[in-house]
Amino acid sequence: MGRETNSDTIVRADGVTKTFTDEAGEYSVLRGVSFSIAEGETVALIGVSGAGKTTLLQILGGLDKASSGSIEVGGRDLNRLPATALSHFRSQFIGFVFQFHHLLPDFTAIENICIPGMIRGRAKKQCVPRAEELLNVMGLDRQANHYPAELSGGERQRVALARALFNDPALVLADEPTGNLDGENSRQLLALFKKANKELKQTFLVATHNERLAEGMDRMLYMEDGRVARRS
Ligand SMILES: Nc1ncnc2c1ncn2[C@@H]1O[C@H](COP(=O)(O)OP(=O)(O)O)[C@@H](O)[C@H]1O
Ligand SMILES: [Mg+2]
């Protein structure tokens, strides 16, 4: 799993389009998106609301399909992966962090972090050491047995990040991860992204409106008119 890419390019999108069709007709959200991300980079994805950031992240993470164009993630051509291989790819290769933490309310912090391991068929007992290590990285040792309702918003989002990192994904896709956090908690989350990037070697692509978060990444990709341009 993980890091066996052919080159040090981890994401390569070439001419990616996405068109939605509804009652009102066809709507092209992505109109030829091309960019690449090197392994180990932290990249911000910025652009106004509705620019297509979420759509692009979902396609990169194998949750949605492009209408045309090619996408390689970790050397795999996502258009050519059959559904079973795609779900395998997602669980091994991608970590998702969303605006809403999506923690399971009836599970403790440590149990929530273990879930990606349990989905892959490991017993809870086998998952605990890894979950404890991640709790420690996140500065949440004391909250291991707290339920989501007993955590602050910032702590919940750090548990969600730990859960995303559980399977040691090569690529972390985060969609407005600080959208519900105050300034201090946003700063903490940024620091943890950088720490995971440095110590655990994860590559990050982070869609965000938070300027400080965007500026904390190595570089920015700017979405406009269904395309992506490089910034800074
Ligand atoms: N499943 C869908 N069906 C139709 N339109 C969609 C769908 N998903 C997203 N869109 C439209 O695509 C555009 C881009 O959405 P999105 O990717 O969520 O943008 P962003 O994350 O940058 O705010 C929006 O106009 C949105 O309404
Ligand atoms: Mg969005």
CSV table of C-alpha atoms and ligand atoms in Angstrom, one decimal:
chain,number,residue,atom,x,y,z
A,1,MET,CA,0.0,0.0,0.0
A,2,GLY,CA,0.9,3.6,0.3
A,3,ARG,CA,4.0,5.0,-1.2
A,4,GLU,CA,4.9,2.8,-4.2
A,5,THR,CA,4.4,5.5,-6.8
A,6,ASN,CA,6.3,5.4,-10.1
A,7,SER,CA,7.7,8.9,-9.7
A,8,ASP,CA,7.4,11.4,-7.0
A,9,THR,CA,4.2,12.8,-8.5
A,10,ILE,CA,1.3,11.6,-6.4
A,11,VAL,CA,-1.6,13.3,-8.1
A,12,ARG,CA,-1.8,14.0,-11.8
A,13,ALA,CA,-5.0,15.5,-13.3
A,14,ASP,CA,-5.2,16.1,-17.0
A,15,GLY,CA,-8.1,17.8,-18.7
A,16,VAL,CA,-10.6,16.7,-16.1
A,17,THR,CA,-14.2,17.7,-16.7
A,18,LYS,CA,-17.3,17.1,-14.6
A,19,THR,CA,-20.8,17.9,-15.8
A,20,PHE,CA,-23.9,17.5,-13.7
A,21,THR,CA,-27.3,17.0,-15.3
A,22,ASP,CA,-30.5,18.0,-13.5
A,23,GLU,CA,-34.0,19.4,-14.3
A,24,ALA,CA,-32.4,22.7,-15.3
A,25,GLY,CA,-30.1,20.9,-17.8
A,26,GLU,CA,-26.4,20.4,-17.9
A,27,TYR,CA,-24.0,22.2,-15.7
A,28,SER,CA,-20.2,22.0,-16.2
A,29,VAL,CA,-18.4,22.4,-12.9
A,30,LEU,CA,-15.0,21.3,-14.0
A,31,ARG,CA,-14.0,22.3,-17.5
A,32,GLY,CA,-10.5,20.9,-18.0
A,33,VAL,CA,-8.7,20.8,-14.7
A,34,SER,CA,-5.0,20.0,-15.0
A,35,PHE,CA,-2.4,20.0,-12.3
A,36,SER,CA,0.0,17.8,-10.4
A,37,ILE,CA,1.1,17.4,-6.8
A,38,ALA,CA,4.4,16.0,-5.8
A,39,GLU,CA,4.7,13.5,-3.0
A,40,GLY,CA,5.2,15.2,0.4
A,41,GLU,CA,3.7,18.6,-0.7
A,42,THR,CA,1.0,20.4,1.3
A,43,VAL,CA,-1.3,22.2,-1.2
A,44,ALA,CA,-4.2,24.5,-0.6
A,45,LEU,CA,-7.2,24.5,-3.0
A,46,ILE,CA,-8.9,27.8,-2.9
A,47,GLY,CA,-11.7,29.5,-4.9
A,48,VAL,CA,-15.1,30.9,-4.2
A,49,SER,CA,-18.0,28.8,-3.0
A,50,GLY,CA,-19.4,26.8,-5.9
A,51,ALA,CA,-16.0,26.8,-7.8
A,52,GLY,CA,-15.9,23.0,-7.7
A,53,LYS,CA,-13.5,22.3,-4.9
A,54,THR,CA,-15.6,19.6,-3.2
A,55,THR,CA,-16.4,18.0,-6.6
A,56,LEU,CA,-12.7,17.9,-7.4
A,57,LEU,CA,-11.7,16.4,-4.0
A,58,GLN,CA,-14.4,13.8,-4.4
A,59,ILE,CA,-13.2,12.7,-7.8
A,60,LEU,CA,-9.5,12.6,-6.6
A,61,GLY,CA,-10.6,10.4,-3.6
A,62,GLY,CA,-12.6,8.0,-5.8
A,63,LEU,CA,-16.0,9.0,-4.3
A,64,ASP,CA,-17.2,10.4,-7.7
A,65,LYS,CA,-16.3,9.9,-11.3
A,66,ALA,CA,-15.0,12.5,-13.7
A,67,SER,CA,-17.0,13.0,-16.9
A,68,SER,CA,-13.8,13.0,-19.0
A,69,GLY,CA,-10.1,13.5,-18.6
A,70,SER,CA,-7.5,11.5,-16.8
A,71,ILE,CA,-6.7,11.3,-13.1
A,72,GLU,CA,-3.8,9.4,-11.6
A,73,VAL,CA,-3.4,9.1,-7.9
A,74,GLY,CA,-0.5,7.2,-6.6
A,75,GLY,CA,0.2,5.8,-10.1
A,76,ARG,CA,-3.3,4.4,-10.4
A,77,ASP,CA,-5.6,5.6,-13.2
A,78,LEU,CA,-8.8,6.1,-11.4
A,79,ASN,CA,-11.0,5.9,-14.5
A,80,ARG,CA,-9.8,2.4,-15.1
A,81,LEU,CA,-10.2,1.0,-11.6
A,82,PRO,CA,-13.2,-1.3,-11.1
A,83,ALA,CA,-15.5,-0.5,-8.2
A,84,THR,CA,-13.9,-3.1,-5.8
A,85,ALA,CA,-10.4,-1.9,-6.6
A,86,LEU,CA,-11.6,1.7,-6.1
A,87,SER,CA,-12.9,1.1,-2.6
A,88,HIS,CA,-9.7,-0.7,-1.8
A,89,PHE,CA,-7.7,2.2,-3.1
A,90,ARG,CA,-9.8,4.6,-1.0
A,91,SER,CA,-9.3,2.7,2.2
A,92,GLN,CA,-5.6,2.2,1.8
A,93,PHE,CA,-4.4,5.3,0.0
A,94,ILE,CA,-6.7,8.2,0.9
A,95,GLY,CA,-7.6,9.9,4.2
A,96,PHE,CA,-10.6,12.2,4.2
A,97,VAL,CA,-11.2,15.1,6.6
A,98,PHE,CA,-14.4,17.0,6.2
A,99,GLN,CA,-15.9,20.2,7.5
A,100,PHE,CA,-18.1,18.2,9.8
A,101,HIS,CA,-16.2,15.7,11.9
A,102,HIS,CA,-18.6,12.7,11.1
A,103,LEU,CA,-17.5,10.9,14.2
A,104,LEU,CA,-19.8,8.1,15.4
A,105,PRO,CA,-21.6,9.4,18.5
A,106,ASP,CA,-21.8,6.1,20.3
A,107,PHE,CA,-18.1,5.4,20.0
A,108,THR,CA,-15.3,6.9,22.0
A,109,ALA,CA,-12.4,8.9,20.5
A,110,ILE,CA,-10.1,5.9,20.4
A,111,GLU,CA,-12.8,3.7,18.9
A,112,ASN,CA,-13.6,6.2,16.2
A,113,ILE,CA,-9.9,6.4,15.3
A,114,CYS,CA,-9.8,2.6,15.1
A,115,ILE,CA,-12.7,2.4,12.6
A,116,PRO,CA,-10.6,2.5,9.4
A,117,GLY,CA,-8.6,-0.5,10.7
A,118,MET,CA,-11.7,-2.4,11.7
A,119,ILE,CA,-13.3,-1.8,8.3
A,120,ARG,CA,-10.2,-3.5,6.9
A,121,GLY,CA,-11.0,-6.5,9.1
A,122,ARG,CA,-8.7,-6.0,12.0
A,123,ALA,CA,-9.9,-6.7,15.5
A,124,LYS,CA,-10.2,-3.7,17.8
A,125,LYS,CA,-7.4,-4.9,20.1
A,126,GLN,CA,-5.0,-4.9,17.2
A,127,CYS,CA,-6.0,-1.4,16.3
A,128,VAL,CA,-5.5,0.2,19.7
A,129,PRO,CA,-1.7,0.7,19.7
A,130,ARG,CA,-1.9,2.7,16.4
A,131,ALA,CA,-4.9,4.7,17.7
A,132,GLU,CA,-3.0,5.5,20.9
A,133,GLU,CA,0.0,6.6,18.9
A,134,LEU,CA,-2.2,9.0,16.9
A,135,LEU,CA,-4.0,10.3,20.0
A,136,ASN,CA,-0.6,11.1,21.3
A,137,VAL,CA,0.4,12.9,18.0
A,138,MET,CA,-2.8,14.9,18.3
A,139,GLY,CA,-2.3,15.8,22.0
A,140,LEU,CA,-5.4,13.9,22.9
A,141,ASP,CA,-4.2,11.2,25.3
A,142,ARG,CA,-6.5,12.4,28.0
A,143,GLN,CA,-9.6,12.3,25.8
A,144,ALA,CA,-9.1,8.7,24.5
A,145,ASN,CA,-12.3,7.4,26.2
A,146,HIS,CA,-14.4,10.5,25.7
A,147,TYR,CA,-17.5,10.3,23.4
A,148,PRO,CA,-17.8,13.0,20.7
A,149,ALA,CA,-20.3,14.9,22.8
A,150,GLU,CA,-17.7,15.2,25.5
A,151,LEU,CA,-15.1,16.7,23.2
A,152,SER,CA,-14.7,20.3,22.1
A,153,GLY,CA,-15.1,21.2,18.4
A,154,GLY,CA,-11.3,21.4,17.9
A,155,GLU,CA,-10.8,18.1,19.7
A,156,ARG,CA,-13.4,16.4,17.5
A,157,GLN,CA,-11.7,17.6,14.4
A,158,ARG,CA,-8.4,16.4,15.7
A,159,VAL,CA,-9.9,13.0,16.3
A,160,ALA,CA,-11.3,13.1,12.7
A,161,LEU,CA,-7.8,13.8,11.5
A,162,ALA,CA,-6.4,10.9,13.5
A,163,ARG,CA,-9.0,8.7,12.0
A,164,ALA,CA,-8.1,9.9,8.5
A,165,LEU,CA,-4.4,9.0,9.3
A,166,PHE,CA,-5.1,5.6,10.8
A,167,ASN,CA,-4.2,3.5,7.7
A,168,ASP,CA,-1.2,5.7,7.0
A,169,PRO,CA,-2.7,7.1,3.7
A,170,ALA,CA,-0.3,8.6,1.3
A,171,LEU,CA,-2.7,11.4,0.4
A,172,VAL,CA,-5.0,13.3,2.8
A,173,LEU,CA,-7.9,15.2,1.2
A,174,ALA,CA,-9.4,17.8,3.5
A,175,ASP,CA,-12.6,19.8,2.6
A,176,GLU,CA,-13.0,23.0,4.6
A,177,PRO,CA,-11.6,21.3,7.7
A,178,THR,CA,-11.6,24.5,9.8
A,179,GLY,CA,-15.0,25.6,8.5
A,180,ASN,CA,-16.5,25.2,12.0
A,181,LEU,CA,-13.4,26.0,14.1
A,182,ASP,CA,-12.4,29.3,15.7
A,183,GLY,CA,-9.0,30.9,15.1
A,184,GLU,CA,-7.1,29.1,17.8
A,185,ASN,CA,-8.4,25.6,16.9
A,186,SER,CA,-7.8,26.3,13.2
A,187,ARG,CA,-4.2,27.1,14.0
A,188,GLN,CA,-3.8,23.9,16.0
A,189,LEU,CA,-5.2,21.9,13.1
A,190,LEU,CA,-2.9,23.6,10.7
A,191,ALA,CA,0.1,22.7,13.0
A,192,LEU,CA,-1.1,19.1,13.1
A,193,PHE,CA,-1.4,18.9,9.3
A,194,LYS,CA,2.2,20.2,9.1
A,195,LYS,CA,3.3,17.7,11.7
A,196,ALA,CA,1.7,14.8,10.0
A,197,ASN,CA,3.2,16.0,6.7
A,198,LYS,CA,6.7,16.2,8.2
A,199,GLU,CA,6.7,13.2,10.6
A,200,LEU,CA,4.4,10.8,8.9
A,201,LYS,CA,5.1,12.0,5.3
A,202,GLN,CA,1.5,12.5,4.2
A,203,THR,CA,0.7,14.7,1.2
A,204,PHE,CA,-2.1,17.1,1.9
A,205,LEU,CA,-4.6,18.7,-0.5
A,206,VAL,CA,-6.8,21.1,1.5
A,207,ALA,CA,-9.8,23.0,0.2
A,208,THR,CA,-10.2,26.0,2.4
A,209,HIS,CA,-11.5,29.6,2.7
A,210,ASN,CA,-9.2,30.1,5.7
A,211,GLU,CA,-6.4,32.3,4.4
A,212,ARG,CA,-4.1,31.5,7.3
A,213,LEU,CA,-4.5,27.8,6.6
A,214,ALA,CA,-4.0,28.3,2.9
A,215,GLU,CA,-0.9,30.4,3.5
A,216,GLY,CA,0.5,27.7,5.8
A,217,MET,CA,0.6,25.2,2.9
A,218,ASP,CA,3.6,24.9,0.5
A,219,ARG,CA,1.5,26.4,-2.3
A,220,MET,CA,-2.0,27.2,-3.5
A,221,LEU,CA,-4.1,26.0,-6.4
A,222,TYR,CA,-6.8,28.5,-7.4
A,223,MET,CA,-10.1,27.3,-8.9
A,224,GLU,CA,-11.9,29.6,-11.2
A,225,ASP,CA,-14.2,29.0,-14.2
A,226,GLY,CA,-13.9,25.3,-13.9
A,227,ARG,CA,-10.1,25.3,-14.1
A,228,VAL,CA,-7.2,25.3,-11.8
A,229,ALA,CA,-4.3,27.8,-11.8
A,230,ARG,CA,-1.2,27.7,-9.8
A,231,ARG,CA,-0.7,30.5,-7.2
A,232,SER,CA,2.4,31.4,-5.2
B,1,LIG,N1,-24.5,16.2,-7.4
B,1,LIG,C1,-24.6,17.4,-7.9
B,1,LIG,N2,-25.6,17.6,-8.8
B,1,LIG,C2,-25.7,18.8,-9.4
B,1,LIG,N3,-24.9,19.9,-9.2
B,1,LIG,C3,-23.9,19.7,-8.3
B,1,LIG,C4,-23.7,18.5,-7.6
B,1,LIG,N4,-22.6,18.6,-6.8
B,1,LIG,C5,-22.2,19.9,-6.9
B,1,LIG,N5,-23.0,20.5,-7.8
B,1,LIG,C6,-22.8,21.9,-8.2
B,1,LIG,O1,-21.4,22.1,-8.6
B,1,LIG,C7,-20.9,23.4,-8.3
B,1,LIG,C8,-19.7,23.2,-7.5
B,1,LIG,O2,-19.9,22.7,-6.2
B,1,LIG,P1,-18.8,22.3,-5.2
B,1,LIG,O3,-17.9,21.3,-5.8
B,1,LIG,O4,-19.5,21.9,-4.0
B,1,LIG,O5,-18.1,23.7,-5.0
B,1,LIG,P2,-17.2,24.2,-3.8
B,1,LIG,O6,-16.8,23.1,-2.9
B,1,LIG,O7,-16.0,24.9,-4.4
B,1,LIG,O8,-18.1,25.2,-3.0
B,1,LIG,C9,-22.1,24.0,-7.5
B,1,LIG,O9,-22.7,24.9,-8.3
B,1,LIG,C10,-22.9,22.9,-7.1
B,1,LIG,O10,-24.3,23.3,-7.0
B,2,MG,MG,-17.2,22.6,-1.0
